[in-house]
Amino acid sequence: MTNRITFIHSGDIHLGAPFRGLRDLSPKWADRLTRAIPEAYDRVVDAAIERGVDFVLFAGDEFDTDKPSYAHHRHFLQGLERLRDAQIPVYLIAGNHDPYATWAGLRDQLPENVHMFGSDGPGYVVYERDGEPVAIIAARGFSNRATESDIAEGMTRAAAEAACGVQVPFVVGMLHTGLWMDPYKAPTSEDALYASGMDYWALGHIHKNFRFPKNAAETKIAFCGCAQGRDIKEVGDRGCYAVTLEEGVPNQLEFIACESVEWEQLRVDVSACAGAEDVLGACVRAMFDANYQVICEEMIARVTLVGATPLHGMLATPGYIDEMRDELNERYPSFFCDALIDETTSPLDRDAMRAAGLFEASLLRESAKLASNKQETIEYLQREFAARGLALPADIDRALEGACARAEDMALELLEGREQL
């Protein structure tokens, strides 16, 4: 009979994490976001029970802080107890947000189906099914908030089988690591993990789900990502992996979406809109389209309006865009627009301006020069900012991408007598 195991690879639950960067939340949405992360954790547990998996892995940062509240402790334990009642073992490690030392008061409360790995070195546990050893889980947790040492050092298939005194069909490694992407959070390398002989590496810390190698037939290393997005940078599906390892068959990973509130950044072209009502309609359609793609109950969206439109002057009127955002949020309570951003332009005839050869033509030439000589523009801005005792923003490269176009548009509008500041 072919050996086969299935398990849930989860991590970065971040119970107790705040939702960042939001403004003007209604009481309803404030309450909704308070419940979102605990609900995502519950869905991870639900997925394990519904699929009847062999075990569950939590790859660190179960809590967002080293001092979680009683309520978050209790909620986490209740999920583990549900897994115990379903006779599903749980293996977990500490992450940089909740390092191992801070679990001292909670470790003794963990149900008997849970094994928490330490942080001083690699730990190994044999998973048995029907009294037979089927897999070894090799793992190591975070000892403190930051470390630059290789957290995977010494973790190999050979070391795991030697430590446990058995040979098994499968050896699964689990770490909370930034790999090469975060050198201060327990770094290691893909090459080291591949060379270890493990059948699968369940990783936590990076909040985006992805696999290594990206285009290979078989995944050996994967980040599950966080279970629920917490800010506008964490867009798209969030959840966990259901992993199947079978002898002679490539590893199979199924992504399971667990979030109940989706974050999205949307760009809406309003160049064909005739009025404010059309703009609102375009925004609503964009949000419904995005929500349909992920099939999530509720969504927070940051909407950027783009396109050349005669409505640009109206949209640039102080306070106008905020009123539109309020109207948008009142219409559809399942969606929350946290920001409505105007990046529209006026439908100015630049070709005609260039042909006329007047001052506007000179302005357009200078604007094109600034846009094409990015480094010179940055150096110019550095001098101007320094003369005023200011520092350039850290993300000046990205900010500059659209700044030249917006400055050009504003200058042309002023020359046209449309003082849209």
XYZ file of C-alpha atoms in Angstrom:
421
model
C 0.000 0.000 0.000
C 1.354 3.436 -0.952
C 2.229 5.678 1.973
C 0.355 8.997 2.027
C -0.209 11.838 4.496
C -2.304 14.999 4.415
C -1.917 18.030 6.647
C -2.774 21.698 6.994
C 0.101 24.162 6.690
C -0.894 27.401 8.421
C 0.828 30.243 10.224
C 0.895 33.990 10.767
C -2.568 34.023 12.323
C -1.638 37.140 14.334
C -4.467 36.944 16.861
C -4.857 40.368 18.456
C -3.403 42.307 15.525
C -4.845 45.775 14.850
C -6.050 46.784 11.418
C -3.807 49.591 10.232
C -4.195 52.667 8.091
C -7.994 52.942 8.163
C -9.976 56.104 8.807
C -13.601 57.021 9.443
C -14.619 53.485 10.380
C -18.258 53.073 11.330
C -19.017 51.168 14.569
C -20.226 48.273 12.407
C -16.952 48.031 10.509
C -14.865 48.488 13.659
C -16.677 45.514 15.207
C -16.395 43.524 11.982
C -12.632 43.912 11.822
C -12.270 42.956 15.480
C -13.797 39.583 14.589
C -12.020 39.018 11.257
C -8.744 37.454 12.458
C -10.339 35.102 15.024
C -12.771 34.015 12.291
C -9.882 33.294 9.914
C -8.255 31.101 12.581
C -11.559 29.275 13.075
C -11.685 28.592 9.337
C -8.220 27.037 9.421
C -9.456 24.710 12.162
C -12.666 24.026 10.213
C -10.643 23.099 7.121
C -8.579 20.579 9.080
C -11.631 18.929 10.634
C -13.675 18.867 7.417
C -10.822 17.219 5.505
C -9.899 14.828 8.301
C -6.193 15.585 7.894
C -3.461 13.689 9.685
C -2.148 16.768 11.513
C -1.936 20.573 11.515
C 1.192 22.745 11.384
C 1.238 26.319 12.727
C 4.448 27.970 11.489
C 4.751 30.815 14.022
C 3.183 34.174 14.893
C 0.013 32.629 16.219
C -0.261 35.862 18.242
C 0.579 39.372 17.084
C 2.238 40.349 20.351
C 4.253 38.787 23.138
C 1.511 39.902 25.552
C -1.750 38.640 24.036
C -4.997 39.200 25.875
C -6.843 36.533 27.846
C -9.559 36.514 25.166
C -7.069 35.760 22.399
C -5.349 33.085 24.504
C -8.713 31.492 25.160
C -9.792 31.623 21.521
C -6.567 29.984 20.389
C -6.917 27.208 22.958
C -10.533 26.590 21.962
C -9.438 25.949 18.376
C -6.770 23.507 19.557
C -9.357 21.749 21.723
C -11.652 21.346 18.708
C -8.772 19.678 16.876
C -8.136 17.460 19.911
C -11.775 16.376 19.913
C -11.383 15.497 16.214
C -8.242 13.481 17.128
C -5.982 15.690 15.013
C -2.457 16.362 16.356
C -1.081 19.903 16.185
C 2.568 20.925 15.844
C 3.491 24.568 16.335
C 6.426 26.924 16.685
C 6.866 30.453 18.001
C 7.493 33.348 15.619
C 9.169 36.727 15.954
C 5.947 38.391 17.166
C 5.385 35.776 19.889
C 8.859 34.347 20.658
C 9.218 31.119 22.604
C 10.062 32.679 25.974
C 6.746 34.553 26.024
C 4.785 31.289 25.854
C 5.843 30.266 29.373
C 2.395 30.864 30.866
C 0.544 29.223 27.992
C 2.592 26.113 27.225
C 1.212 24.249 30.244
C -2.337 24.993 29.076
C -1.907 23.477 25.612
C -4.122 20.404 25.051
C -2.484 16.987 24.928
C -2.768 16.815 21.134
C -0.391 19.788 20.773
C 3.396 19.696 20.596
C 5.242 23.005 20.717
C 8.832 22.940 19.490
C 11.544 24.833 21.347
C 13.907 27.480 20.043
C 17.396 26.445 21.222
C 17.888 23.999 18.373
C 16.076 21.626 16.043
C 13.355 19.457 17.554
C 11.905 16.233 16.177
C 8.595 14.435 16.715
C 7.394 11.179 15.159
C 3.850 11.112 13.812
C 2.312 7.637 14.034
C -0.792 6.265 12.366
C -2.259 2.973 13.559
C 0.847 2.482 15.686
C 3.244 2.809 12.756
C 5.710 5.711 12.304
C 4.712 7.537 9.123
C 6.385 10.936 9.365
C 8.826 13.024 11.356
C 8.165 16.712 11.916
C 11.406 18.663 12.310
C 11.045 22.227 13.548
C 12.562 25.095 15.466
C 10.889 28.217 16.842
C 11.968 31.810 17.394
C 13.793 32.541 20.638
C 13.456 36.335 20.412
C 12.247 39.021 18.041
C 15.268 39.007 15.734
C 18.172 36.738 14.941
C 20.714 36.728 12.134
C 21.838 33.109 12.577
C 20.795 30.341 10.187
C 17.698 28.882 11.845
C 17.810 25.752 9.663
C 21.345 24.786 10.653
C 21.562 21.060 11.394
C 18.028 20.307 10.202
C 18.289 17.445 7.712
C 16.405 14.261 6.995
C 19.356 12.210 8.207
C 19.548 14.165 11.481
C 15.803 13.761 12.040
C 15.815 9.996 11.505
C 18.941 9.601 13.642
C 17.434 11.640 16.487
C 14.190 9.647 16.423
C 15.794 6.263 15.774
C 13.392 5.406 12.952
C 13.191 5.640 9.200
C 9.932 7.040 7.862
C 8.350 7.664 4.456
C 8.096 11.416 5.058
C 10.050 14.113 6.879
C 8.481 17.573 7.080
C 10.405 20.664 8.178
C 8.800 23.730 9.744
C 10.390 27.153 10.323
C 9.499 30.803 10.850
C 12.030 32.476 8.587
C 12.504 35.319 6.158
C 14.787 33.198 3.953
C 16.898 35.736 2.017
C 14.017 38.261 2.007
C 14.466 39.303 5.650
C 18.078 38.880 6.843
C 17.246 39.849 10.442
C 14.451 37.313 10.927
C 16.147 33.921 11.155
C 17.503 33.781 7.608
C 18.373 30.652 5.719
C 18.653 29.794 2.033
C 16.573 27.840 -0.426
C 19.682 25.845 -1.337
C 20.147 24.767 2.282
C 16.524 23.677 2.544
C 16.643 21.753 -0.750
C 19.851 20.023 0.307
C 18.324 18.885 3.617
C 16.486 15.939 2.084
C 13.150 16.981 3.578
C 10.009 16.113 1.632
C 8.402 19.486 2.379
C 9.247 22.710 4.201
C 6.319 24.517 5.853
C 7.414 28.137 6.319
C 5.926 31.137 8.076
C 6.791 34.842 8.422
C 6.291 36.132 4.858
C 2.621 37.119 4.622
C 2.139 36.217 0.974
C 1.447 32.632 -0.043
C 3.915 31.318 -2.585
C 5.968 28.284 -3.404
C 9.504 27.347 -4.430
C 10.442 26.698 -7.096
C 7.728 28.740 -8.787
C 7.435 26.813 -12.038
C 8.510 23.341 -10.989
C 6.317 20.251 -11.128
C 6.818 19.645 -7.410
C 6.806 22.133 -4.539
C 9.288 21.418 -1.764
C 9.202 24.805 0.016
C 6.165 27.003 0.647
C 5.002 30.024 2.610
C 1.332 29.740 3.512
C 0.950 33.503 4.029
C -1.266 35.077 6.673
C -4.805 33.818 7.247
C -6.376 37.298 7.133
C -5.040 40.478 5.531
C -4.548 43.342 7.991
C -3.870 46.372 5.798
C -4.027 47.592 2.229
C -0.647 46.017 1.434
C -2.041 42.543 2.139
C -4.404 42.292 -0.802
C -5.840 39.184 -2.416
C -6.611 35.727 -1.077
C -5.298 34.818 2.370
C -5.474 31.417 4.009
C -3.588 28.138 4.395
C -2.446 25.115 2.397
C -3.821 21.601 2.457
C -0.761 19.484 1.633
C -0.696 15.894 0.421
C 2.545 13.917 0.367
C 2.476 10.538 -1.346
C 5.320 8.218 -2.253
C 6.093 8.331 -5.954
C 3.774 11.295 -6.576
C 4.654 15.029 -6.726
C 3.630 16.996 -3.642
C 0.098 18.353 -3.945
C -0.845 21.736 -2.457
C -4.379 23.121 -2.339
C -4.757 26.726 -1.240
C -7.727 27.282 1.087
C -8.975 30.862 1.422
C -9.760 31.641 5.067
C -10.211 35.409 5.181
C -13.686 36.863 5.674
C -12.650 40.430 4.802
C -10.726 40.965 1.578
C -8.379 43.883 0.917
C -8.071 45.205 -2.621
C -6.423 48.108 -4.445
C -8.499 49.054 -7.481
C -7.872 51.418 -10.377
C -11.058 52.608 -12.061
C -10.976 54.313 -15.462
C -13.611 57.074 -15.449
C -12.745 58.599 -18.823
C -16.147 57.530 -20.229
C -18.151 58.807 -17.241
C -20.532 61.712 -17.861
C -21.099 62.697 -14.237
C -20.635 61.860 -10.562
C -23.299 59.146 -10.650
C -21.436 57.390 -13.457
C -18.218 57.568 -11.443
C -19.923 55.981 -8.431
C -21.373 53.281 -10.666
C -17.954 52.495 -12.129
C -16.500 52.178 -8.616
C -19.279 49.846 -7.505
C -18.847 47.622 -10.572
C -15.105 47.420 -9.962
C -15.657 46.379 -6.347
C -18.223 43.743 -7.289
C -15.906 42.376 -9.983
C -12.999 42.137 -7.528
C -15.202 40.548 -4.881
C -16.500 37.991 -7.381
C -12.940 36.879 -8.127
C -12.230 36.003 -4.491
C -15.763 35.127 -3.377
C -15.360 36.795 0.005
C -18.163 38.040 2.240
C -16.880 41.570 2.719
C -14.196 43.773 1.233
C -12.120 46.847 2.003
C -10.968 48.648 -1.123
C -8.723 51.578 -1.900
C -10.032 52.985 -5.166
C -7.954 55.192 -7.464
C -9.769 57.071 -10.220
C -7.774 57.356 -13.450
C -8.251 58.537 -17.016
C -8.545 61.799 -18.921
C -11.972 63.257 -18.186
C -13.805 66.593 -18.274
C -14.820 65.740 -14.691
C -11.248 66.243 -13.470
C -11.875 69.795 -12.281
C -14.976 68.739 -10.377
C -13.195 65.793 -8.758
C -10.300 68.073 -7.741
C -12.636 70.420 -5.860
C -11.626 70.327 -2.157
C -13.876 67.937 -0.236
C -15.687 66.606 -3.311
C -13.917 63.249 -3.472
C -14.461 62.679 0.277
C -18.185 63.234 -0.134
C -18.235 60.702 -2.969
C -16.452 58.193 -0.755
C -19.049 58.688 1.994
C -21.832 58.098 -0.531
C -20.114 54.959 -1.796
C -19.843 53.542 1.716
C -23.489 54.255 2.501
C -24.764 52.412 -0.573
C -23.135 49.017 -0.064
C -22.519 48.038 3.571
C -20.605 44.882 2.565
C -17.891 47.033 0.971
C -15.811 49.691 2.689
C -13.874 52.198 0.602
C -11.071 53.301 2.909
C -9.812 55.901 0.412
C -11.006 57.313 -2.886
C -8.032 58.816 -4.709
C -8.206 61.143 -7.694
C -5.468 60.593 -10.279
C -7.543 61.714 -13.248
C -6.234 64.225 -15.766
C -7.874 66.871 -17.905
C -8.428 65.977 -21.574
C -5.968 68.617 -22.778
C -4.865 68.511 -26.428
C -1.107 68.242 -25.926
C -0.395 67.653 -29.613
C -2.063 70.964 -30.477
C -0.070 72.710 -27.744
C 3.206 71.344 -29.104
C 2.278 72.386 -32.627
C 1.436 75.928 -31.497
C 5.006 76.381 -30.236
C 3.991 78.670 -27.375
C 4.915 78.510 -23.682
C 2.883 75.316 -23.248
C 5.149 73.601 -25.786
C 8.229 74.569 -23.751
C 6.582 73.265 -20.587
C 5.815 69.923 -22.253
C 9.432 69.569 -23.434
C 10.749 70.276 -19.932
C 8.279 67.828 -18.413
C 9.366 65.098 -20.837
C 13.001 65.802 -19.972
C 12.332 65.466 -16.242
C 10.444 62.211 -16.737
C 13.148 60.662 -18.939
C 16.109 61.696 -16.747
C 14.964 60.164 -13.487
C 18.304 60.297 -11.675
C 18.867 63.953 -12.562
C 15.363 64.750 -11.336
C 15.992 62.988 -8.023
C 19.286 64.867 -7.573
C 17.501 68.152 -8.326
C 14.811 67.335 -5.755
C 17.466 66.396 -3.191
C 19.097 69.815 -3.593
C 15.767 71.637 -3.350
C 14.636 69.649 -0.309
C 18.031 70.063 1.398
C 17.897 73.833 0.866
C 14.668 73.806 2.859
C 15.965 71.481 5.566
C 13.834 68.573 4.366
C 14.589 64.943 3.507
C 13.269 63.144 0.450
C 10.711 60.378 1.099
C 12.213 56.890 1.249
C 10.004 55.749 -1.631
C 10.947 58.657 -3.920
C 11.574 56.317 -6.897
C 7.997 55.061 -6.809
C 6.497 58.443 -5.946
C 8.276 60.087 -8.867
C 6.653 57.774 -11.406
C 3.371 59.681 -11.469
C 4.530 62.998 -10.043
C 5.824 64.428 -13.338
C 2.559 63.689 -15.127
C 0.482 65.219 -12.327
C 2.688 68.318 -12.146
C 2.466 68.737 -15.912
C -1.312 68.513 -15.799
C -1.607 71.050 -12.973
C 0.663 73.522 -14.766
C -1.263 73.228 -18.019
C -4.553 73.720 -16.203
C -3.244 76.876 -14.564
C -2.100 78.165 -17.938
C -5.563 77.420 -19.269
C -7.000 79.514 -16.449
C -8.484 76.543 -14.534
C -7.002 77.029 -11.112
C -7.491 73.453 -9.941
C -5.101 73.108 -7.008
